[in-house]
Short mmCIF file of C-alpha atoms in Angstrom, two decimals:
data_model
loop_
_atom_site.label_atom_id
_atom_site.label_comp_id
_atom_site.label_asym_id
_atom_site.label_seq_id
_atom_site.Cartn_x
_atom_site.Cartn_y
_atom_site.Cartn_z
CA MET A 30 -105.08 -55.21 28.48
CA PHE A 31 -102.76 -56.01 25.95
CA GLN A 32 -103.80 -59.35 25.67
CA LEU A 33 -107.31 -58.40 25.47
CA MET A 34 -106.33 -55.50 22.08
CA TYR A 35 -104.08 -58.96 20.91
CA SER A 36 -107.72 -60.94 20.66
CA ASN A 37 -109.35 -58.62 19.26
CA SER A 38 -107.79 -59.80 16.17
CA GLU A 39 -110.72 -58.17 13.80
CA THR A 40 -110.01 -55.10 14.96
CA VAL A 41 -106.29 -55.09 15.22
CA LYS A 42 -104.01 -55.45 12.85
CA ASN A 43 -100.61 -58.23 12.95
CA SER A 44 -98.55 -55.84 11.74
CA SER A 45 -99.57 -53.57 14.48
CA VAL A 46 -99.40 -56.13 17.19
CA VAL A 47 -96.01 -56.76 15.93
CA ILE A 48 -94.59 -52.98 16.47
CA ILE A 49 -96.29 -53.20 19.84
CA SER A 50 -94.52 -55.75 20.74
CA ILE A 51 -91.32 -55.26 19.85
CA ALA A 52 -91.62 -51.36 21.16
CA ILE A 53 -92.56 -52.67 24.84
CA ILE A 54 -89.89 -55.01 24.80
CA LEU A 55 -87.20 -52.97 24.28
CA PHE A 56 -89.23 -50.16 26.34
CA VAL A 57 -89.59 -52.96 29.06
CA GLY A 58 -85.37 -54.18 29.12
CA PHE A 59 -84.67 -50.71 28.54
CA LEU A 60 -86.31 -50.31 32.37
CA PHE A 61 -84.98 -52.78 33.82
CA THR A 62 -81.62 -52.13 33.05
CA ARG A 63 -82.16 -48.68 34.97
CA PHE A 64 -82.80 -51.23 38.45
CA THR A 65 -79.75 -53.40 37.34
CA LYS A 66 -77.61 -50.48 37.00
CA LYS A 67 -77.57 -49.00 40.39
CA ILE A 68 -76.89 -52.97 42.50
CA ARG A 69 -74.06 -53.05 39.22
CA LEU A 70 -75.08 -56.12 37.06
CA PRO A 71 -75.17 -56.34 33.41
CA ASN A 72 -77.51 -55.25 31.33
CA VAL A 73 -77.39 -58.88 30.26
CA THR A 74 -78.83 -60.18 33.66
CA ALA A 75 -81.53 -57.17 33.24
CA TYR A 76 -82.86 -57.80 30.05
CA ILE A 77 -83.49 -62.20 30.46
CA ILE A 78 -85.43 -61.28 33.73
CA ALA A 79 -87.01 -58.34 31.46
CA GLY A 80 -87.90 -61.24 29.36
CA ILE A 81 -89.41 -63.83 32.35
CA ILE A 82 -91.30 -60.75 33.84
CA ILE A 83 -93.64 -59.75 30.07
CA GLY A 84 -92.99 -63.87 29.04
CA PRO A 85 -95.59 -66.14 29.48
CA CYS A 86 -94.23 -67.18 32.60
CA VAL A 87 -95.24 -63.83 34.55
CA PHE A 88 -97.38 -61.23 33.50
CA ASN A 89 -97.59 -63.09 29.22
CA ILE A 90 -97.81 -59.79 27.53
CA ILE A 91 -96.33 -60.73 24.75
CA PRO A 92 -98.02 -63.25 21.99
CA THR A 93 -96.83 -66.79 22.31
CA HIS A 94 -96.99 -66.24 18.11
CA ILE A 95 -95.04 -63.00 18.50
CA ILE A 96 -92.51 -64.87 20.30
CA ASP A 97 -92.14 -67.92 17.85
CA GLY A 98 -91.71 -65.77 15.24
CA MET A 99 -89.05 -63.99 16.26
CA ASP A 100 -86.68 -67.61 16.22
CA PHE A 101 -84.74 -65.36 13.50
CA LEU A 102 -83.09 -63.56 16.68
CA PRO A 103 -80.58 -66.12 17.65
CA ASP A 104 -78.79 -65.64 14.08
CA ILE A 105 -78.71 -62.48 13.63
CA ALA A 106 -77.47 -61.71 17.37
CA LEU A 107 -74.74 -64.11 17.61
CA ALA A 108 -73.76 -63.01 13.34
CA PHE A 109 -73.19 -59.92 15.45
CA ILE A 110 -70.91 -61.06 18.66
CA ALA A 111 -68.87 -64.12 16.50
CA PHE A 112 -67.98 -60.99 13.94
CA SER A 113 -66.56 -58.81 16.61
CA VAL A 114 -65.29 -61.46 18.21
CA GLY A 115 -63.00 -62.06 15.00
CA GLN A 116 -61.39 -58.90 15.14
CA TYR A 117 -58.69 -60.36 18.07
CA PHE A 118 -57.49 -62.52 15.91
CA LYS A 119 -54.52 -60.71 14.33
CA MET A 120 -52.21 -62.61 12.89
CA HIS A 121 -48.54 -61.02 14.39
CA THR A 122 -50.03 -61.57 17.72
CA ILE A 123 -51.57 -65.04 17.20
CA ARG A 124 -47.77 -66.22 15.91
CA LYS A 125 -46.46 -65.24 19.05
CA ASN A 126 -48.01 -67.19 21.66
CA PHE A 127 -50.46 -69.58 19.32
CA VAL A 128 -49.14 -72.63 20.91
CA SER A 129 -48.88 -71.20 24.10
CA VAL A 130 -52.65 -70.08 24.04
CA PHE A 131 -53.95 -73.28 21.95
CA LEU A 132 -52.53 -75.66 24.79
CA ILE A 133 -54.24 -73.13 27.71
CA THR A 134 -57.91 -73.26 25.29
CA LEU A 135 -57.91 -77.20 24.80
CA CYS A 136 -57.29 -77.89 28.37
CA GLU A 137 -59.28 -75.48 30.03
CA SER A 138 -62.46 -75.88 27.66
CA LEU A 139 -62.09 -79.43 27.52
CA LEU A 140 -61.82 -80.58 30.95
CA ALA A 141 -64.84 -78.62 31.74
CA SER A 142 -66.60 -80.60 29.02
CA LEU A 143 -65.87 -83.76 29.98
CA PHE A 144 -66.66 -82.30 34.37
CA ILE A 145 -70.21 -81.72 32.84
CA PHE A 146 -70.48 -85.32 31.02
CA VAL A 147 -69.40 -87.29 33.55
CA VAL A 148 -71.07 -86.01 36.44
CA THR A 149 -74.14 -85.12 34.45
CA TYR A 150 -74.48 -88.64 32.78
CA HIS A 151 -72.73 -90.92 34.94
CA ILE A 152 -74.03 -90.02 38.54
CA LEU A 153 -77.28 -87.48 37.40
CA LYS A 154 -78.39 -90.32 35.14
CA ILE A 155 -78.70 -87.58 31.95
CA GLU A 156 -79.48 -89.09 29.03
CA ILE A 157 -76.29 -89.86 27.20
CA SER A 158 -77.37 -86.74 23.79
CA PHE A 159 -78.32 -84.73 25.89
CA ALA A 160 -75.30 -84.84 28.34
CA ILE A 161 -73.19 -84.43 25.42
CA ILE A 162 -74.48 -81.32 24.21
CA LEU A 163 -74.40 -80.02 27.57
CA SER A 164 -70.75 -80.26 27.94
CA ALA A 165 -70.12 -78.68 24.84
CA LEU A 166 -71.87 -76.28 25.59
CA GLY A 167 -69.45 -75.45 28.70
CA ALA A 168 -66.57 -75.13 26.27
CA THR A 169 -67.64 -71.54 25.18
CA THR A 170 -67.25 -68.26 27.37
CA ALA A 171 -68.07 -64.52 27.17
CA PRO A 172 -65.73 -62.67 25.33
CA ALA A 173 -68.04 -59.53 25.89
CA SER A 174 -68.14 -59.31 29.30
CA THR A 175 -63.89 -59.77 29.72
CA MET A 176 -63.52 -57.34 26.92
CA LEU A 177 -65.68 -54.53 28.49
CA THR A 178 -63.81 -55.17 32.08
CA ILE A 179 -60.53 -55.01 30.14
CA ARG A 180 -61.57 -51.87 28.93
CA GLN A 181 -63.39 -50.18 31.26
CA LEU A 182 -60.36 -51.17 34.15
CA GLY A 183 -57.41 -50.17 30.90
CA ALA A 184 -55.33 -53.02 31.70
CA LYS A 185 -52.53 -54.62 29.63
CA GLY A 186 -49.73 -56.63 29.72
CA HIS A 187 -48.95 -60.50 28.57
CA PHE A 188 -51.48 -61.38 30.85
CA VAL A 189 -54.06 -58.83 29.20
CA ASP A 190 -52.85 -60.60 25.46
CA MET A 191 -52.97 -63.76 26.33
CA LEU A 192 -56.73 -63.92 28.08
CA LEU A 193 -57.63 -62.09 24.90
CA GLN A 194 -56.88 -64.25 22.84
CA VAL A 195 -57.49 -67.63 25.26
CA VAL A 196 -61.41 -66.35 25.22
CA ALA A 197 -61.53 -65.50 21.39
CA PHE A 198 -60.26 -69.34 20.51
CA ASP A 199 -62.88 -70.27 23.59
CA ASP A 200 -65.28 -69.79 21.30
CA VAL A 201 -63.51 -71.58 18.53
CA ILE A 202 -63.10 -74.98 20.04
CA GLY A 203 -66.63 -74.41 21.65
CA ILE A 204 -68.64 -73.60 18.19
CA ILE A 205 -67.23 -77.24 16.84
CA ALA A 206 -67.51 -79.04 19.63
CA TYR A 207 -71.22 -77.61 19.68
CA SER A 208 -71.38 -78.54 15.95
CA ILE A 209 -70.37 -82.31 16.73
CA ALA A 210 -72.11 -82.83 20.20
CA ILE A 211 -75.90 -82.55 17.88
CA SER A 212 -74.72 -85.06 15.59
CA ILE A 213 -73.65 -87.01 17.51
CA ALA A 214 -77.31 -86.17 19.76
CA LEU A 215 -79.23 -86.92 16.80
CA TYR A 216 -77.55 -89.86 15.20
CA PHE A 217 -78.33 -91.67 19.14
CA SER A 218 -81.97 -90.47 18.89
CA ASN A 219 -82.49 -91.38 15.51
CA ASN A 220 -80.20 -94.98 15.97
CA THR A 221 -80.83 -97.84 18.45
CA HIS A 222 -77.35 -99.44 17.62
CA VAL A 223 -75.14 -97.82 17.50
CA GLY A 224 -71.00 -98.29 16.40
CA GLY A 225 -69.20 -98.97 12.84
CA ALA A 226 -68.21 -96.72 9.93
CA HIS A 227 -71.80 -94.58 9.83
CA PHE A 228 -70.95 -93.81 13.43
CA LEU A 229 -67.25 -91.82 12.44
CA LEU A 230 -68.92 -90.65 9.32
CA GLU A 231 -71.86 -88.79 11.60
CA ILE A 232 -68.77 -87.77 13.48
CA ALA A 233 -66.71 -86.31 10.97
CA LYS A 234 -69.77 -84.70 9.29
CA PRO A 235 -69.59 -81.85 11.26
CA LEU A 236 -66.01 -81.31 10.78
CA PHE A 237 -66.25 -80.63 7.28
CA PHE A 238 -69.16 -78.36 7.09
CA ASN A 239 -67.55 -76.40 9.59
CA LEU A 240 -64.15 -76.03 7.30
CA PHE A 241 -66.78 -75.09 4.65
CA VAL A 242 -68.64 -72.18 7.06
CA ILE A 243 -64.85 -71.55 7.81
CA GLY A 244 -64.29 -70.76 3.76
CA LEU A 245 -67.49 -68.84 3.38
CA GLY A 246 -66.54 -66.67 6.43
CA PHE A 247 -63.21 -66.16 4.58
CA ILE A 248 -64.37 -65.40 1.11
CA PHE A 249 -67.44 -63.06 2.48
CA GLY A 250 -64.71 -61.08 4.34
CA LEU A 251 -62.20 -60.68 0.80
CA LEU A 252 -65.88 -59.49 -0.46
CA LEU A 253 -66.64 -57.10 3.05
CA LYS A 254 -63.13 -55.26 1.87
CA CYS A 255 -63.49 -55.12 -1.57
CA LEU A 256 -66.19 -53.64 -0.97
CA LEU A 257 -65.68 -50.86 1.44
CA THR A 258 -63.35 -49.14 -0.54
CA SER A 259 -61.69 -46.17 1.14
CA LYS A 260 -63.99 -44.06 -1.43
CA ARG A 261 -66.80 -45.34 0.00
CA SER A 262 -68.61 -43.58 2.61
CA THR A 263 -69.25 -43.97 5.97
CA ASP A 264 -73.34 -44.65 5.80
CA ASN A 265 -73.25 -46.76 3.43
CA ARG A 266 -70.12 -49.06 4.31
CA LEU A 267 -72.26 -49.70 7.47
CA ILE A 268 -75.09 -50.56 5.17
CA ILE A 269 -72.85 -53.07 3.00
CA ALA A 270 -71.39 -54.88 6.30
CA ILE A 271 -75.01 -55.47 7.79
CA ALA A 272 -76.07 -56.87 4.53
CA LEU A 273 -73.55 -59.61 4.38
CA LEU A 274 -73.68 -60.66 7.88
CA PHE A 275 -77.61 -60.58 7.07
CA ALA A 276 -76.71 -62.74 3.69
CA PHE A 277 -74.62 -64.84 5.07
CA CYS A 278 -76.78 -65.81 8.33
CA GLY A 279 -79.57 -66.48 5.56
CA LEU A 280 -76.94 -68.96 3.27
CA CYS A 281 -76.16 -71.10 6.39
CA GLU A 282 -79.52 -71.10 7.66
CA MET A 283 -80.73 -72.76 3.91
CA LEU A 284 -77.69 -74.97 4.13
CA ASN A 285 -78.67 -75.92 7.50
CA LEU A 286 -75.71 -74.70 9.35
CA SER A 287 -74.43 -72.49 12.38
CA PRO A 288 -73.49 -69.06 10.65
CA LEU A 289 -71.23 -68.55 13.92
CA LEU A 290 -68.17 -69.78 12.90
CA GLY A 291 -68.09 -68.57 9.41
CA CYS A 292 -68.89 -65.02 10.97
CA MET A 293 -66.01 -64.59 12.90
CA VAL A 294 -63.66 -66.10 10.36
CA MET A 295 -65.05 -62.84 8.56
CA GLY A 296 -64.36 -60.61 10.54
CA MET A 297 -61.00 -62.25 11.19
CA THR A 298 -60.27 -61.71 7.89
CA TYR A 299 -61.58 -57.99 7.25
CA SER A 300 -59.56 -57.51 9.86
CA ASN A 301 -56.19 -59.00 9.16
CA VAL A 302 -56.10 -57.23 5.41
CA THR A 303 -57.48 -53.66 5.96
CA ASN A 304 -56.21 -53.17 9.62
CA ASP A 305 -59.65 -51.24 10.65
CA ASP A 306 -61.26 -50.70 13.79
CA LYS A 307 -63.64 -48.39 13.25
CA LEU A 308 -66.61 -50.24 11.50
CA PHE A 309 -66.35 -52.99 14.05
CA LYS A 310 -66.83 -49.77 16.71
CA GLN A 311 -69.79 -48.85 13.83
CA LEU A 312 -71.69 -52.35 14.76
CA GLU A 313 -70.83 -52.75 18.14
CA TYR A 314 -73.46 -49.29 18.30
CA PHE A 315 -75.66 -50.47 16.30
CA SER A 316 -76.60 -53.48 17.25
CA PRO A 317 -77.42 -53.14 21.78
CA PRO A 318 -80.98 -53.05 20.15
CA LEU A 319 -80.84 -56.34 18.65
CA LEU A 320 -78.74 -57.50 21.44
CA LEU A 321 -81.58 -56.57 24.08
CA LEU A 322 -84.39 -58.03 21.58
CA PHE A 323 -82.44 -61.63 21.13
CA PHE A 324 -81.70 -61.10 25.45
CA VAL A 325 -85.47 -60.50 26.10
CA ARG A 326 -86.96 -63.37 23.97
CA SER A 327 -84.83 -65.63 25.25
CA GLY A 328 -86.11 -64.95 29.00
CA MET A 329 -89.61 -64.61 27.28
CA ILE A 330 -89.16 -68.46 26.48
CA PHE A 331 -87.40 -69.25 29.80
CA ASP A 332 -90.09 -71.74 32.07
CA LEU A 333 -89.27 -71.06 35.48
CA GLN A 334 -91.34 -73.96 36.45
CA ALA A 335 -89.45 -76.49 34.77
CA LEU A 336 -86.62 -75.45 37.38
CA VAL A 337 -88.40 -77.27 40.25
CA LYS A 338 -89.42 -80.56 38.17
CA PRO A 339 -87.69 -83.24 36.30
CA MET A 340 -87.83 -83.41 32.19
CA GLY A 341 -88.43 -86.89 31.32
CA SER A 342 -87.13 -86.46 28.21
CA ILE A 343 -83.95 -85.88 29.71
CA GLY A 344 -83.88 -87.74 33.17
CA SER A 345 -85.51 -87.68 36.58
CA VAL A 346 -83.01 -84.91 38.12
CA PRO A 347 -85.01 -81.41 38.77
CA LEU A 348 -83.35 -78.94 36.41
CA ILE A 349 -82.69 -76.46 38.85
CA VAL A 350 -80.33 -79.14 40.21
CA VAL A 351 -78.99 -80.00 36.41
CA SER A 352 -78.51 -76.42 36.06
CA VAL A 353 -75.94 -75.25 39.69
CA VAL A 354 -74.11 -78.67 38.59
CA TYR A 355 -72.59 -77.60 35.51
CA PHE A 356 -72.87 -74.00 37.38
CA ALA A 357 -69.95 -74.96 39.61
CA LEU A 358 -67.93 -78.21 37.56
CA ARG A 359 -67.81 -75.79 34.63
CA ILE A 360 -66.11 -73.14 37.08
CA ILE A 361 -63.41 -75.82 38.08
CA GLY A 362 -63.23 -76.96 35.00
CA LYS A 363 -62.37 -73.67 33.31
CA TYR A 364 -59.84 -72.64 36.50
CA LEU A 365 -57.98 -76.41 37.24
CA GLY A 366 -57.84 -76.48 32.76
CA ALA A 367 -56.21 -72.85 32.69
CA PHE A 368 -53.61 -74.03 35.21
CA PHE A 369 -52.38 -77.12 34.20
CA GLY A 370 -52.82 -76.16 30.99
CA SER A 371 -50.62 -72.63 31.36
CA LEU A 372 -48.01 -75.10 34.04
CA ILE A 373 -47.73 -77.72 29.91
CA ALA A 374 -47.20 -74.04 28.14
CA ARG A 375 -44.36 -72.94 30.97
CA GLU A 376 -46.28 -70.20 31.02
CA THR A 377 -45.49 -67.33 34.17
CA LYS A 378 -47.24 -67.75 37.84
CA GLN A 379 -49.92 -64.56 37.55
CA VAL A 380 -51.21 -66.67 33.97
CA ARG A 381 -51.15 -70.44 35.57
CA LEU A 382 -52.71 -68.93 39.12
CA PHE A 383 -55.45 -66.28 38.10
CA LEU A 384 -56.17 -67.17 33.82
CA GLY A 385 -59.25 -69.15 35.01
CA LEU A 386 -60.95 -66.98 37.49
CA ALA A 387 -61.76 -64.58 34.31
CA LEU A 388 -62.88 -67.25 32.16
CA VAL A 389 -65.76 -67.53 34.57
CA PRO A 390 -68.74 -65.28 32.53
CA GLN A 391 -70.96 -67.34 29.97
CA ALA A 392 -73.81 -65.72 28.12
CA GLY A 393 -74.13 -64.35 24.55
CA VAL A 394 -72.18 -67.08 22.11
CA VAL A 395 -73.82 -70.00 24.57
CA ILE A 396 -77.30 -68.59 24.85
CA GLY A 397 -77.20 -68.28 21.44
CA LEU A 398 -75.87 -72.24 20.67
CA SER A 399 -78.43 -73.38 23.27
CA ALA A 400 -81.42 -71.64 21.18
CA LEU A 401 -79.57 -73.20 17.75
CA ALA A 402 -79.99 -76.48 19.53
CA ALA A 403 -83.17 -75.88 21.09
CA ARG A 404 -84.74 -75.71 17.69
CA ILE A 405 -82.94 -78.69 15.95
CA LEU A 406 -83.73 -81.03 18.95
CA GLY A 407 -87.33 -79.65 19.47
CA GLY A 408 -90.30 -80.64 22.25
CA GLU A 409 -88.99 -80.75 26.04
CA THR A 410 -85.04 -81.77 25.38
CA GLY A 411 -85.33 -78.37 23.64
CA LYS A 412 -86.66 -76.67 26.53
CA ALA A 413 -84.89 -78.22 29.44
CA LEU A 414 -81.48 -77.16 27.51
CA GLN A 415 -82.27 -73.86 27.04
CA THR A 416 -83.94 -73.35 30.82
CA ILE A 417 -80.64 -75.21 32.02
CA ILE A 418 -78.40 -72.46 30.02
CA LEU A 419 -80.93 -69.36 30.99
CA ALA A 420 -80.51 -69.97 34.47
CA SER A 421 -76.68 -70.80 34.73
CA SER A 422 -76.39 -67.82 32.52
CA VAL A 423 -77.69 -65.31 34.77
CA LEU A 424 -75.91 -67.07 37.18
CA TYR A 425 -73.02 -66.71 35.30
CA GLU A 426 -73.41 -62.23 35.45
CA LEU A 427 -73.85 -62.25 38.39
CA ILE A 428 -70.22 -63.58 39.56
CA GLY A 429 -68.37 -63.40 36.11
CA PRO A 430 -67.51 -59.37 35.89
CA ALA A 431 -66.47 -59.30 39.18
CA SER A 432 -64.16 -62.60 38.95
CA ALA A 433 -62.93 -61.13 35.28
CA LYS A 434 -61.65 -57.81 37.76
CA LEU A 435 -60.32 -60.20 40.39
CA SER A 436 -58.17 -61.70 37.91
CA LEU A 437 -56.70 -58.46 36.35
CA TYR A 438 -56.30 -56.92 39.67
CA LEU A 439 -54.39 -60.21 41.30
CA SER A 440 -52.37 -60.28 38.11
CA HIS A 441 -51.48 -56.84 37.98
CA SER A 442 -52.13 -55.63 34.98
CA TYR A 443 -53.82 -52.62 36.51
CA THR A 444 -53.15 -50.55 38.78
CA SER A 445 -54.73 -48.13 40.80
CA ASN A 446 -51.73 -46.02 41.95
CA LEU A 447 -51.67 -42.77 41.11
CA GLU A 448 -48.08 -42.48 40.55
CA ASP A 449 -48.01 -45.70 38.31
CA VAL A 450 -50.54 -44.31 36.05
CA VAL A 451 -49.25 -40.63 35.80
CA LYS A 452 -45.53 -40.41 35.35
CA ILE A 453 -44.25 -36.91 36.26
CA PRO A 454 -40.15 -35.82 36.50
CA GLU A 455 -39.04 -36.50 40.07
CA VAL A 456 -37.16 -33.62 39.76
CA ASP A 457 -37.50 -29.81 38.88
CA ASP A 458 -35.30 -28.03 35.88
CA GLU A 459 -33.04 -26.67 38.78
CA GLY A 460 -32.46 -29.99 39.40
CA ARG A 461 -34.00 -29.58 42.82
CA LYS A 462 -36.24 -32.83 44.27
CA LYS A 463 -39.94 -31.80 44.48
CA THR A 464 -41.89 -32.42 47.07
CA GLU A 465 -44.62 -35.10 47.89
CA ILE A 466 -47.55 -32.01 46.82
CA GLU A 467 -46.38 -30.84 44.20
CA LEU A 468 -45.93 -33.73 42.32
CA LEU A 469 -49.62 -34.84 43.33
CA ILE A 470 -51.00 -31.25 42.31
CA GLU A 471 -48.68 -31.63 38.47
CA ARG A 472 -50.38 -35.02 38.39
CA ILE A 473 -53.78 -34.37 38.63
CA GLN A 474 -53.24 -31.22 35.83
CA LYS A 475 -51.60 -33.75 33.91
CA ILE A 476 -54.81 -35.94 33.85
CA GLN A 477 -57.12 -33.08 33.40
CA GLU A 478 -55.15 -31.93 30.38
CA GLU A 479 -55.56 -35.65 29.00
CA LEU A 480 -59.42 -36.42 29.66
CA PRO A 481 -61.72 -35.03 27.39
CA LEU A 482 -64.49 -32.58 27.98
CA TYR A 483 -67.48 -35.07 27.73
CA PRO A 484 -66.57 -39.11 28.45
CA VAL A 485 -65.69 -41.03 25.14
CA ASN A 486 -67.32 -44.06 23.77
CA GLU A 487 -64.96 -45.00 20.42
CA ALA A 488 -68.38 -46.89 19.60
CA GLU A 489 -70.84 -43.54 19.47
CA LEU A 490 -67.89 -41.56 18.07
CA ALA A 491 -67.65 -43.93 15.07
CA TYR A 492 -71.25 -43.52 14.69
CA THR A 493 -71.40 -40.32 14.68
CA GLU A 494 -69.03 -39.72 12.75
CA ALA A 495 -70.47 -41.99 10.14
CA ALA A 496 -74.12 -39.61 10.52
CA GLU A 497 -72.25 -36.26 10.38
CA ASN A 498 -70.47 -37.55 6.88
CA CYS A 499 -73.97 -38.38 5.76
CA SER A 500 -75.45 -34.98 6.51
CA ILE A 501 -72.32 -33.66 4.83
CA GLN A 502 -72.50 -35.56 1.95
CA SER A 503 -76.87 -34.69 1.75
CA LEU A 504 -75.83 -31.06 2.33
CA GLY A 505 -73.27 -30.70 -0.77
CA ALA A 506 -76.03 -32.52 -2.62
CA ASP A 507 -78.65 -30.29 -2.07
CA GLU A 508 -75.84 -27.39 -2.96
CA GLU A 509 -75.06 -28.60 -6.26
CA LYS A 510 -79.07 -29.24 -7.37
CA GLY A 511 -79.35 -25.50 -6.10
#
């Protein structure tokens, strides 16, 4: 029915097709979360599956030109993700554990990438430029999944502090590795003879560009701080922040640069010079529709048929085999790298044994980077890269949150014992030792006193506060006119 309506271009305006397509994407993405929620799967999995169902692979509901026209979504979605990650780079926290965090992150990210490259290139005989990009993408993790798990469990302590910093640094190394890998891949594809100063220049070029983007992100972070003064209304704060993020993405696109690292630095700069976390919560509550569109579109461009057949441009191995190998090798590399890195840094036993388990999740950032790489590489090579990353991301989202939760449990970063959660004096005012029943009743009463009347979502509260302030200001303006 939809394809018939879309094809009748004489009677249906193109703008209406775009609007209806967006409505379908949003609604179907929401519907699929209803199913995945019952079996306790993350929303990202629901969005990708929804995209596959309504995309060209299955029902072909959304026209191809609409899907192609939404290729700007990865830049915007990743800008929000990267800016949010920047808030976790608190300088006073980084100074405490910088050496340990740097060593661990370097070991686990590089070892995962090394495993993937060696096996895909030397054993699976994948084309070298493709193997380099795939191995670079293996360095990244999914900060959102890990942070959500920590928040839900109320986990805290040294292990959690180390985990948050490693996850944040992970994506910095992953972005830099990706930038170098894509430059090397383009060099290999455009040059039959490799070597000499020209090759070294191609490697140095992305490092220079990343330094430029970092500087630009720092300037935009300071600009954001200057524009978001205390006198600025909360609704205008949100508008200015989004405008600057969009402007930064557009500028990077004009210069053919990835905005990820700059947006991360922008968030880090703003967070450190203002100590304002409310803006991040407002953006977190604003961004779900954008992220939904991004992930559903990723599912729509996912080619199921390509999984079961080899892609001649990269090698003779079926992509499903490459996806499974990538999935397994990255987990092994992350765990062993985190273990040996912690050993070198002389970290605690909990960090050595269990940190690698928390680094399993991978979605968001890597899906966006694969989309950017596919746009640069184009053709079968770009499609193959996205197919492998999306297939493995679904697997990671199935086991990632459970793996992160297991690491927090084994490291004793949270507890389910009531006596540890709520501290109650074991003797009364008269010095009499309380019974177990009395202690239990007091603990329950204390928990009830601390609980809000309704479940609290900090991002929702921040966004609601902005809306309420806007309404109050509007009423005040109307009264002055009256």
